[in-house]
Short mmCIF file of C-alpha atoms and ligand atoms in Angstrom, two decimals:
data_model
loop_
_atom_site.label_atom_id
_atom_site.label_comp_id
_atom_site.label_asym_id
_atom_site.label_seq_id
_atom_site.Cartn_x
_atom_site.Cartn_y
_atom_site.Cartn_z
CA MET Z 30 17.13 -28.07 10.17
CA GLU Z 31 14.14 -28.79 12.42
CA ASN Z 32 11.40 -31.34 11.68
CA PHE Z 33 8.08 -29.93 10.53
CA VAL Z 34 4.56 -30.75 9.42
CA PHE Z 35 3.13 -28.54 6.70
CA HIS Z 36 -0.39 -28.55 5.29
CA THR Z 37 -2.34 -25.67 3.78
CA PRO Z 38 -5.87 -26.77 2.92
CA THR Z 39 -6.79 -23.51 1.14
CA LYS Z 40 -7.54 -23.68 -2.58
CA VAL Z 41 -6.32 -20.51 -4.31
CA HIS Z 42 -7.72 -19.00 -7.50
CA PHE Z 43 -5.16 -16.36 -8.44
CA GLY Z 44 -5.33 -13.74 -11.17
CA LYS Z 45 -7.55 -11.61 -13.41
CA GLY Z 46 -11.14 -12.70 -13.63
CA THR Z 47 -10.92 -15.46 -11.03
CA ILE Z 48 -14.23 -14.31 -9.57
CA GLU Z 49 -15.71 -16.51 -12.29
CA SER Z 50 -14.98 -19.44 -9.97
CA LEU Z 51 -17.01 -17.93 -7.11
CA HIS Z 52 -20.39 -19.42 -7.87
CA ASP Z 53 -19.26 -23.00 -8.30
CA GLU Z 54 -16.99 -22.90 -5.28
CA VAL Z 55 -19.69 -21.47 -3.01
CA VAL Z 56 -22.63 -23.64 -4.08
CA ALA Z 57 -20.46 -26.75 -3.84
CA ILE Z 58 -20.46 -26.00 -0.09
CA GLY Z 59 -23.93 -24.55 0.41
CA LYS Z 60 -26.48 -21.98 -0.71
CA LYS Z 61 -27.15 -20.21 2.58
CA VAL Z 62 -24.38 -17.64 2.62
CA LEU Z 63 -23.28 -15.03 5.14
CA LEU Z 64 -21.58 -12.22 3.20
CA VAL Z 65 -19.15 -10.37 5.50
CA TYR Z 66 -17.61 -7.03 4.48
CA GLY Z 67 -16.25 -3.78 5.91
CA GLY Z 68 -17.16 -0.17 5.11
CA SER Z 69 -18.03 1.04 1.65
CA SER Z 70 -14.90 0.07 -0.34
CA ILE Z 71 -16.46 -2.99 -2.00
CA LYS Z 72 -19.55 -1.00 -2.94
CA ARG Z 73 -17.48 1.81 -4.47
CA SER Z 74 -15.41 -0.65 -6.50
CA GLY Z 75 -18.43 -2.57 -7.81
CA LEU Z 76 -17.26 -5.83 -6.26
CA TYR Z 77 -20.33 -6.02 -4.01
CA ASP Z 78 -22.66 -5.93 -7.04
CA SER Z 79 -20.54 -8.54 -8.86
CA VAL Z 80 -20.69 -10.91 -5.90
CA LEU Z 81 -24.47 -10.60 -5.58
CA ALA Z 82 -24.91 -11.11 -9.33
CA LYS Z 83 -22.75 -14.26 -9.30
CA LEU Z 84 -24.64 -15.69 -6.32
CA ASN Z 85 -28.17 -14.80 -7.46
CA ASP Z 86 -29.43 -18.32 -6.81
CA CYS Z 87 -28.16 -18.30 -3.21
CA GLU Z 88 -29.85 -17.03 -0.05
CA ILE Z 89 -27.58 -14.20 1.11
CA PHE Z 90 -27.44 -12.74 4.61
CA GLU Z 91 -25.14 -9.79 5.27
CA LEU Z 92 -22.84 -8.55 8.00
CA SER Z 93 -21.44 -5.17 6.99
CA GLY Z 94 -19.37 -2.53 8.78
CA VAL Z 95 -16.59 -4.80 10.03
CA GLU Z 96 -14.03 -2.40 11.49
CA PRO Z 97 -10.28 -2.23 10.83
CA ASN Z 98 -8.93 -4.02 13.93
CA PRO Z 99 -12.17 -6.05 13.96
CA ARG Z 100 -14.17 -6.11 17.17
CA ILE Z 101 -15.52 -9.09 19.04
CA THR Z 102 -18.91 -7.34 18.92
CA SER Z 103 -18.96 -7.74 15.11
CA VAL Z 104 -17.97 -11.38 15.50
CA ARG Z 105 -20.86 -11.90 17.91
CA ASN Z 106 -23.31 -10.29 15.46
CA GLY Z 107 -22.11 -12.59 12.68
CA VAL Z 108 -22.31 -15.68 14.89
CA GLN Z 109 -25.90 -14.81 15.78
CA ILE Z 110 -26.89 -14.54 12.11
CA CYS Z 111 -25.26 -17.91 11.36
CA LYS Z 112 -27.08 -19.59 14.22
CA ASP Z 113 -30.47 -17.94 13.56
CA LYS Z 114 -30.45 -18.51 9.80
CA GLY Z 115 -28.64 -21.84 9.52
CA VAL Z 116 -25.84 -20.38 7.41
CA GLU Z 117 -23.82 -23.03 5.52
CA VAL Z 118 -20.91 -21.00 4.20
CA VAL Z 119 -19.33 -17.66 5.12
CA LEU Z 120 -18.05 -15.42 2.31
CA ALA Z 121 -15.59 -12.69 3.39
CA VAL Z 122 -14.93 -9.89 0.91
CA GLY Z 123 -12.32 -7.34 2.00
CA GLY Z 124 -8.98 -6.87 3.72
CA GLY Z 125 -7.46 -8.76 6.63
CA SER Z 126 -9.91 -7.33 9.17
CA VAL Z 127 -12.93 -8.64 7.29
CA LEU Z 128 -11.30 -12.03 6.75
CA ASP Z 129 -10.24 -12.27 10.39
CA CYS Z 130 -13.71 -11.36 11.61
CA ALA Z 131 -15.20 -13.98 9.28
CA LYS Z 132 -12.80 -16.65 10.57
CA ALA Z 133 -13.85 -15.98 14.15
CA ILE Z 134 -17.51 -16.06 13.07
CA CYS Z 135 -16.95 -19.46 11.41
CA ALA Z 136 -15.53 -20.82 14.66
CA GLY Z 137 -18.06 -19.06 16.90
CA ALA Z 138 -21.00 -20.39 14.87
CA CYS Z 139 -20.00 -23.93 15.86
CA TYR Z 140 -19.52 -23.11 19.56
CA GLU Z 141 -22.23 -22.82 22.19
CA GLY Z 142 -20.64 -20.17 24.41
CA ASP Z 143 -19.35 -16.65 23.73
CA ALA Z 144 -16.89 -16.29 20.81
CA TRP Z 145 -14.35 -14.42 22.99
CA ASP Z 146 -13.82 -17.71 24.90
CA LEU Z 147 -12.30 -19.09 21.70
CA VAL Z 148 -9.79 -16.23 21.46
CA LEU Z 149 -8.71 -16.88 25.05
CA ASP Z 150 -8.53 -20.66 24.60
CA TRP Z 151 -7.88 -21.94 21.06
CA ASN Z 152 -8.44 -25.55 22.17
CA LYS Z 153 -12.13 -24.79 22.41
CA VAL Z 154 -12.33 -24.50 18.61
CA LYS Z 155 -13.45 -28.00 17.60
CA LYS Z 156 -14.93 -27.14 14.21
CA ALA Z 157 -15.89 -24.14 12.07
CA LEU Z 158 -18.16 -23.24 9.20
CA PRO Z 159 -16.44 -23.29 5.78
CA LEU Z 160 -15.01 -19.95 4.68
CA VAL Z 161 -14.56 -18.54 1.17
CA THR Z 162 -12.64 -15.27 0.78
CA ILE Z 163 -12.20 -12.58 -1.86
CA LEU Z 164 -9.19 -10.47 -0.90
CA THR Z 165 -9.09 -6.71 -1.57
CA LEU Z 166 -5.91 -5.63 0.27
CA SER Z 167 -2.48 -7.28 0.22
CA ALA Z 168 -1.05 -7.29 3.72
CA THR Z 169 -1.96 -9.82 6.36
CA GLY Z 170 -1.90 -13.18 4.59
CA SER Z 171 -5.19 -14.03 6.29
CA GLU Z 172 -6.41 -15.38 2.95
CA PHE Z 173 -3.92 -18.25 3.17
CA ASP Z 174 -3.34 -18.86 6.88
CA TYR Z 175 -5.01 -20.14 10.06
CA GLY Z 176 -4.85 -16.92 12.05
CA SER Z 177 -7.35 -14.25 13.01
CA VAL Z 178 -6.78 -11.23 15.25
CA ILE Z 179 -9.73 -9.83 17.22
CA SER Z 180 -10.05 -6.71 19.39
CA ASN Z 181 -12.07 -6.38 22.56
CA LEU Z 182 -12.75 -2.76 23.48
CA GLU Z 183 -14.13 -3.69 26.89
CA THR Z 184 -10.84 -5.23 28.00
CA ASN Z 185 -8.47 -3.16 25.77
CA GLU Z 186 -7.13 -6.38 24.27
CA LYS Z 187 -6.24 -7.40 20.75
CA LEU Z 188 -5.42 -11.08 20.59
CA PRO Z 189 -4.91 -13.80 17.98
CA LEU Z 190 -7.19 -16.77 17.44
CA ILE Z 191 -5.27 -19.59 15.79
CA SER Z 192 -6.76 -22.89 14.69
CA ASP Z 193 -6.43 -25.37 11.83
CA HIS Z 194 -10.22 -25.22 11.55
CA ILE Z 195 -10.26 -21.62 10.30
CA TYR Z 196 -8.11 -21.85 7.18
CA PRO Z 197 -10.20 -20.50 4.29
CA ARG Z 198 -11.58 -23.35 2.19
CA VAL Z 199 -11.16 -21.24 -0.97
CA SER Z 200 -9.51 -17.85 -1.59
CA ILE Z 201 -10.05 -15.79 -4.72
CA LEU Z 202 -7.09 -13.49 -5.29
CA ASP Z 203 -7.62 -11.05 -8.14
CA PRO Z 204 -4.99 -8.27 -7.90
CA GLN Z 205 -7.33 -5.90 -9.75
CA TYR Z 206 -9.45 -5.67 -6.58
CA THR Z 207 -6.51 -3.96 -4.89
CA TYR Z 208 -6.27 -1.14 -7.49
CA SER Z 209 -8.40 1.11 -5.26
CA VAL Z 210 -6.35 0.60 -2.07
CA PRO Z 211 -5.13 4.10 -1.07
CA ALA Z 212 -1.41 4.88 -0.83
CA ASN Z 213 -1.30 4.81 2.98
CA GLN Z 214 -2.89 1.36 3.16
CA THR Z 215 -0.69 0.09 0.33
CA ALA Z 216 2.38 1.21 2.29
CA ALA Z 217 1.07 -0.23 5.56
CA GLY Z 218 0.40 -3.51 3.76
CA ALA Z 219 3.97 -3.55 2.45
CA ALA Z 220 5.30 -3.06 5.99
CA ASP Z 221 3.06 -5.85 7.29
CA ILE Z 222 4.26 -8.32 4.66
CA MET Z 223 7.89 -7.42 5.39
CA SER Z 224 7.34 -7.71 9.13
CA HIS Z 225 5.89 -11.21 8.71
CA ILE Z 226 9.15 -12.12 7.02
CA TYR Z 227 11.35 -10.42 9.65
CA GLU Z 228 9.56 -12.33 12.41
CA GLN Z 229 10.59 -15.60 10.77
CA TYR Z 230 13.98 -14.55 9.34
CA PHE Z 231 15.56 -13.14 12.50
CA CYS Z 232 15.49 -16.35 14.48
CA LYS Z 233 18.17 -18.42 16.14
CA ASP Z 234 18.49 -21.00 13.33
CA SER Z 235 17.49 -20.78 9.70
CA ASN Z 236 18.28 -22.70 6.54
CA LEU Z 237 19.17 -21.73 2.99
CA VAL Z 238 15.76 -22.61 1.57
CA SER Z 239 13.93 -20.42 4.09
CA ASP Z 240 16.46 -17.61 3.76
CA GLY Z 241 16.06 -17.61 -0.01
CA ILE Z 242 12.27 -17.43 0.15
CA CYS Z 243 12.36 -14.69 2.80
CA GLU Z 244 14.95 -12.57 1.01
CA THR Z 245 13.10 -12.86 -2.29
CA ILE Z 246 9.84 -11.71 -0.72
CA LEU Z 247 11.57 -8.75 0.95
CA ARG Z 248 13.18 -7.74 -2.35
CA THR Z 249 9.83 -8.12 -4.10
CA ILE Z 250 8.10 -5.71 -1.72
CA ILE Z 251 10.98 -3.22 -1.88
CA ALA Z 252 10.70 -3.29 -5.68
CA CYS Z 253 6.90 -3.24 -6.01
CA ALA Z 254 5.60 -0.90 -3.27
CA PRO Z 255 7.22 2.25 -4.74
CA ARG Z 256 5.84 1.33 -8.17
CA LEU Z 257 2.34 1.24 -6.70
CA LEU Z 258 2.68 4.65 -5.12
CA LYS Z 259 3.39 6.00 -8.61
CA ASP Z 260 0.80 3.88 -10.41
CA PRO Z 261 -1.84 2.18 -8.24
CA GLN Z 262 -3.06 0.23 -11.28
CA ASP Z 263 0.28 -1.41 -12.08
CA TYR Z 264 -1.13 -4.94 -12.41
CA ASP Z 265 2.19 -6.67 -12.27
CA ALA Z 266 3.23 -4.95 -9.04
CA ARG Z 267 -0.21 -5.48 -7.44
CA ALA Z 268 -0.04 -9.16 -8.41
CA GLN Z 269 3.41 -9.71 -6.94
CA MET Z 270 2.43 -7.91 -3.72
CA MET Z 271 -0.66 -10.09 -3.43
CA TRP Z 272 1.11 -13.41 -3.83
CA ALA Z 273 3.92 -12.23 -1.53
CA SER Z 274 1.34 -11.35 1.13
CA SER Z 275 -0.20 -14.81 0.94
CA LEU Z 276 3.12 -16.61 1.20
CA ALA Z 277 4.58 -14.40 3.92
CA CYS Z 278 2.27 -15.38 6.77
CA ASN Z 279 1.41 -18.98 6.05
CA GLY Z 280 4.46 -20.60 7.57
CA ILE Z 281 6.02 -21.75 4.31
CA CYS Z 282 8.79 -19.15 4.58
CA SER Z 283 10.36 -20.58 7.70
CA LEU Z 284 9.82 -24.33 7.59
CA GLY Z 285 12.67 -26.02 9.40
CA ASN Z 286 13.83 -22.82 11.12
CA GLY Z 287 14.32 -22.61 14.89
CA ILE Z 288 11.76 -21.05 17.25
CA ARG Z 289 10.12 -17.84 15.94
CA PRO Z 290 8.51 -15.77 18.75
CA TRP Z 291 7.14 -12.85 16.58
CA PRO Z 292 8.12 -10.01 18.98
CA CYS Z 293 7.16 -7.10 16.71
CA HIS Z 294 3.61 -8.41 16.28
CA GLY Z 295 3.24 -9.02 20.00
CA MET Z 296 4.26 -5.42 20.67
CA GLU Z 297 2.22 -3.92 17.82
CA HIS Z 298 -1.01 -5.64 18.82
CA GLU Z 299 -0.74 -3.84 22.18
CA LEU Z 300 -0.51 -0.49 20.38
CA SER Z 301 -3.50 -1.31 18.18
CA ALA Z 302 -5.49 -2.51 21.19
CA ILE Z 303 -5.08 0.79 23.04
CA TYR Z 304 -4.70 3.35 20.24
CA ASP Z 305 -6.58 1.62 17.38
CA ILE Z 306 -3.73 2.36 14.95
CA THR Z 307 -3.21 0.72 11.55
CA HIS Z 308 -1.34 -2.54 12.10
CA GLY Z 309 1.27 -2.04 9.35
CA VAL Z 310 2.02 1.51 10.48
CA GLY Z 311 2.74 0.32 14.03
CA LEU Z 312 5.00 -2.42 12.67
CA ALA Z 313 6.93 0.00 10.45
CA ILE Z 314 7.64 2.22 13.46
CA LEU Z 315 8.65 -0.57 15.84
CA THR Z 316 10.74 -2.61 13.39
CA PRO Z 317 13.94 -0.50 13.14
CA HIS Z 318 13.92 0.13 16.90
CA LEU Z 319 13.48 -3.56 17.62
CA MET Z 320 16.29 -4.38 15.18
CA ARG Z 321 18.67 -1.86 16.79
CA TYR Z 322 17.83 -3.27 20.20
CA ALA Z 323 18.47 -6.83 18.97
CA LEU Z 324 21.85 -5.97 17.47
CA ASN Z 325 24.65 -7.50 19.56
CA ASP Z 326 27.58 -9.88 19.18
CA ASP Z 327 25.21 -12.81 18.66
CA THR Z 328 23.14 -11.18 15.94
CA VAL Z 329 25.53 -8.87 14.09
CA GLU Z 330 26.42 -11.36 11.36
CA ARG Z 331 22.75 -12.01 10.66
CA PHE Z 332 22.12 -8.31 10.10
CA CYS Z 333 25.16 -8.10 7.80
CA HIS Z 334 23.89 -11.09 5.83
CA TYR Z 335 20.48 -9.39 5.58
CA GLY Z 336 22.05 -6.15 4.29
CA LYS Z 337 23.98 -8.00 1.64
CA ALA Z 338 21.14 -10.27 0.50
CA VAL Z 339 18.31 -7.71 0.53
CA PHE Z 340 19.98 -4.34 -0.11
CA ASP Z 341 22.99 -5.53 -2.15
CA MET Z 342 25.37 -3.98 0.38
CA PRO Z 343 29.08 -4.71 -0.07
CA GLU Z 344 30.86 -6.47 2.77
CA GLN Z 345 32.42 -4.14 5.35
CA ALA Z 346 35.25 -4.84 7.79
CA ASP Z 347 33.38 -3.04 10.57
CA ARG Z 348 30.54 -5.52 11.16
CA PHE Z 349 28.51 -3.30 13.48
CA ALA Z 350 28.72 -0.40 11.03
CA MET Z 351 27.44 -2.68 8.28
CA ALA Z 352 24.65 -4.09 10.46
CA ASN Z 353 23.56 -0.60 11.48
CA GLU Z 354 23.55 0.51 7.87
CA ALA Z 355 21.27 -2.42 6.98
CA ILE Z 356 18.87 -1.40 9.76
CA ASN Z 357 18.98 2.24 8.63
CA LYS Z 358 18.16 1.14 5.10
CA THR Z 359 15.12 -0.70 6.45
CA GLU Z 360 13.92 2.46 8.20
CA GLN Z 361 14.65 4.60 5.12
CA PHE Z 362 12.61 2.27 2.96
CA PHE Z 363 9.59 2.62 5.25
CA THR Z 364 9.87 6.42 5.36
CA SER Z 365 10.37 6.51 1.57
CA ILE Z 366 6.91 4.97 1.12
CA GLY Z 367 5.35 7.49 3.48
CA LEU Z 368 5.30 5.61 6.78
CA PRO Z 369 6.20 7.36 10.06
CA ASN Z 370 9.22 6.25 12.11
CA ASN Z 371 8.13 7.24 15.61
CA LEU Z 372 5.07 6.82 17.81
CA THR Z 373 4.92 10.51 18.70
CA ALA Z 374 3.89 11.16 15.10
CA LEU Z 375 0.72 9.16 15.90
CA GLY Z 376 0.11 11.12 19.10
CA ILE Z 377 1.28 8.25 21.30
CA ASP Z 378 3.20 9.04 24.50
CA ASP Z 379 4.67 6.94 27.29
CA SER Z 380 1.53 6.76 29.42
CA HIS Z 381 0.59 3.14 28.59
CA ILE Z 382 4.04 1.65 28.13
CA ASP Z 383 4.07 -0.33 31.40
CA GLU Z 384 0.61 -1.74 30.79
CA MET Z 385 1.37 -2.65 27.15
CA ALA Z 386 4.69 -4.29 28.03
CA GLU Z 387 3.16 -6.37 30.82
CA HIS Z 388 0.31 -7.57 28.63
CA CYS Z 389 2.71 -8.28 25.77
CA ILE Z 390 4.97 -10.44 27.96
CA LYS Z 391 1.98 -12.27 29.43
CA PHE Z 392 0.46 -13.19 26.06
CA ASN Z 393 3.74 -13.80 24.18
CA PRO Z 394 5.53 -16.25 26.44
CA GLY Z 395 8.29 -17.09 23.91
CA LEU Z 396 9.96 -13.68 23.79
CA ASP Z 397 12.85 -14.94 25.91
CA GLN Z 398 13.67 -17.17 22.90
CA CYS Z 399 14.34 -14.23 20.55
CA PRO Z 400 17.89 -13.99 19.13
CA ARG Z 401 18.38 -11.32 21.78
CA PRO Z 402 16.05 -12.53 24.55
CA LEU Z 403 13.37 -10.02 25.52
CA TYR Z 404 11.97 -9.60 29.03
CA LEU Z 405 9.63 -7.02 30.53
CA GLU Z 406 12.19 -4.21 30.84
CA ASP Z 407 13.44 -4.83 27.30
CA VAL Z 408 9.96 -4.48 25.85
CA LYS Z 409 9.41 -1.25 27.79
CA GLN Z 410 12.72 0.11 26.50
CA ILE Z 411 11.86 -0.69 22.87
CA TYR Z 412 8.55 1.17 23.25
CA ARG Z 413 10.43 4.13 24.75
CA ASN Z 414 12.99 4.07 21.95
CA SER Z 415 10.12 4.15 19.44
CA LEU Z 416 8.47 7.31 20.84
O1 NZQ Y 8 -13.75 -1.34 5.40
P1 NZQ Y 8 -13.49 -1.03 3.99
O2 NZQ Y 8 -14.40 -0.03 3.40
O3 NZQ Y 8 -13.36 -2.27 3.13
O4 NZQ Y 8 -12.06 -0.27 3.95
C1 NZQ Y 8 -10.82 -0.89 4.30
C2 NZQ Y 8 -10.26 -0.36 5.61
O5 NZQ Y 8 -10.69 0.94 5.88
C3 NZQ Y 8 -9.80 -0.45 3.31
N1 NZQ Y 8 -9.75 -1.29 2.09
C4 NZQ Y 8 -9.63 -2.63 2.01
N2 NZQ Y 8 -9.60 -3.01 0.72
C5 NZQ Y 8 -9.72 -1.88 -0.01
C6 NZQ Y 8 -9.82 -0.79 0.86
N3 NZQ Y 8 -9.98 0.48 0.43
C7 NZQ Y 8 -10.03 0.67 -0.91
N4 NZQ Y 8 -9.92 -0.33 -1.80
C8 NZQ Y 8 -9.77 -1.61 -1.40
N5 NZQ Y 8 -9.62 -2.59 -2.31
O6 NZQ Y 8 -8.56 -0.54 3.99
C9 NZQ Y 8 -8.77 -0.29 5.36
C10 NZQ Y 8 -7.98 -1.29 6.18
O7 NZQ Y 8 -8.48 -2.58 5.97
P2 NZQ Y 8 -8.02 -3.79 6.92
O8 NZQ Y 8 -8.74 -5.01 6.50
O9 NZQ Y 8 -8.12 -3.38 8.35
O10 NZQ Y 8 -6.45 -3.90 6.59
P3 NZQ Y 8 -5.48 -5.13 6.65
O11 NZQ Y 8 -5.71 -6.05 5.50
O12 NZQ Y 8 -4.14 -4.56 6.79
O13 NZQ Y 8 -5.90 -5.94 7.98
C11 NZQ Y 8 -5.40 -5.55 9.24
C12 NZQ Y 8 -5.89 -6.49 10.33
O14 NZQ Y 8 -5.37 -7.82 10.16
C13 NZQ Y 8 -4.68 -8.24 11.36
C14 NZQ Y 8 -4.19 -6.92 11.90
O15 NZQ Y 8 -3.79 -7.02 13.24
C15 NZQ Y 8 -5.39 -6.02 11.68
O16 NZQ Y 8 -6.36 -6.22 12.68
N6 NZQ Y 8 -3.68 -9.24 11.04
C16 NZQ Y 8 -4.10 -10.48 10.68
C17 NZQ Y 8 -3.24 -11.52 10.43
C18 NZQ Y 8 -3.69 -12.87 10.06
N7 NZQ Y 8 -4.97 -13.12 9.98
O17 NZQ Y 8 -2.90 -13.76 9.82
C19 NZQ Y 8 -1.79 -11.36 10.59
C20 NZQ Y 8 -1.35 -9.94 10.62
O18 NZQ Y 8 -0.08 -9.89 11.22
C21 NZQ Y 8 -2.28 -9.00 11.31
O19 NZQ Y 8 -2.08 -9.01 12.71
ZN1 ZN Y 9 1.08 -8.51 10.54
#
């Protein structure tokens, strides 16, 4: 088991009615607030009105219209408001895109140059404004981690910004705010949570503690996502998805494991950068193809272990048959919740594969440390296999 340092400075208020903590948490930081949100979902659900009512003694500035796959242009607009108005605290209300945009705004507001510099060089983030979040979609884990992913349409890039300074100070997680998430986004969120686990679980070395956490989260999603497609207001299933999403991306699931290069995310971010697809949908398509590609003598036992622990598969003498069955079950689960299993279904062809693979290798230098090492030609082949 490897050494590690672990520290999550985010205070979580989890459960029904936790918005009651919003006022005290925000004003303890400051009263000049930038409220960041996406399209109209928080207005339709009434959450926007609730937030304004709770903060009626604060001075509120707004940045609305944050896009799925949030753009650096939105970040720049938010940074400008913070600088012009002397904002003291940023409040993000929405899904991962809104939270990610707000994180980059928090960092950009404390930096003199252009916010995109920070995405290209994380060392330039020296401090950030405090961030409070209210999550409305269970998927990314942004509410409980130090990551943000920002798109730049001018350069066709979608890249992470990672810094200890951008952990949310406080996150309010009320599963009821996810009741209105449509079926396709619920399914995409499930795939994203599972992919965060796969990225940490299929590594060269793991330990029993990490394996247990990872396998439990996978089983939780496999149990809860279908329930939500039948009944979007199943509180218990929404609640378990929400807490699973927070745990899955914050590092706690793989403490002590060997190196984790996150190949599926590296490859998916290239697809989102060029085709602006939903992150979880891209992951669901790539995952089984990546798994099949990774299956070899070195990894076969890990896939068998996964099949047994997550899908209750009986042991089989033919190890490759068992491993392949576990991978097929993964793909079948994604299709059973309505996700596609090939890129052609999204209208994507092979025209950008070389460009995406080259960019992916350049910005994900650890891919040669995957259980089956990945180089440029491997990444191209996985994209081709996914068409
Ligand atoms: O914009 P609004 O109107 O709010 O609608 C959103 C959006 O259209 C809607 N939605 C959100 N909550 C809703 C709702 N609709 C109805 N009811 C609600 N309660 O859902 C749509 C998608 O929202 P988005 O925030 O884009 O989804 P998600 O949470 O999946 O975030 C995806 C982004 O996060 C990044 C992804 O790459 C992608 O850009 N990621 C961030 C990570 C992180 N910070 O750690 C890690 C992830 O791996 C991921 O890369
Ligand atoms: Zn993800």
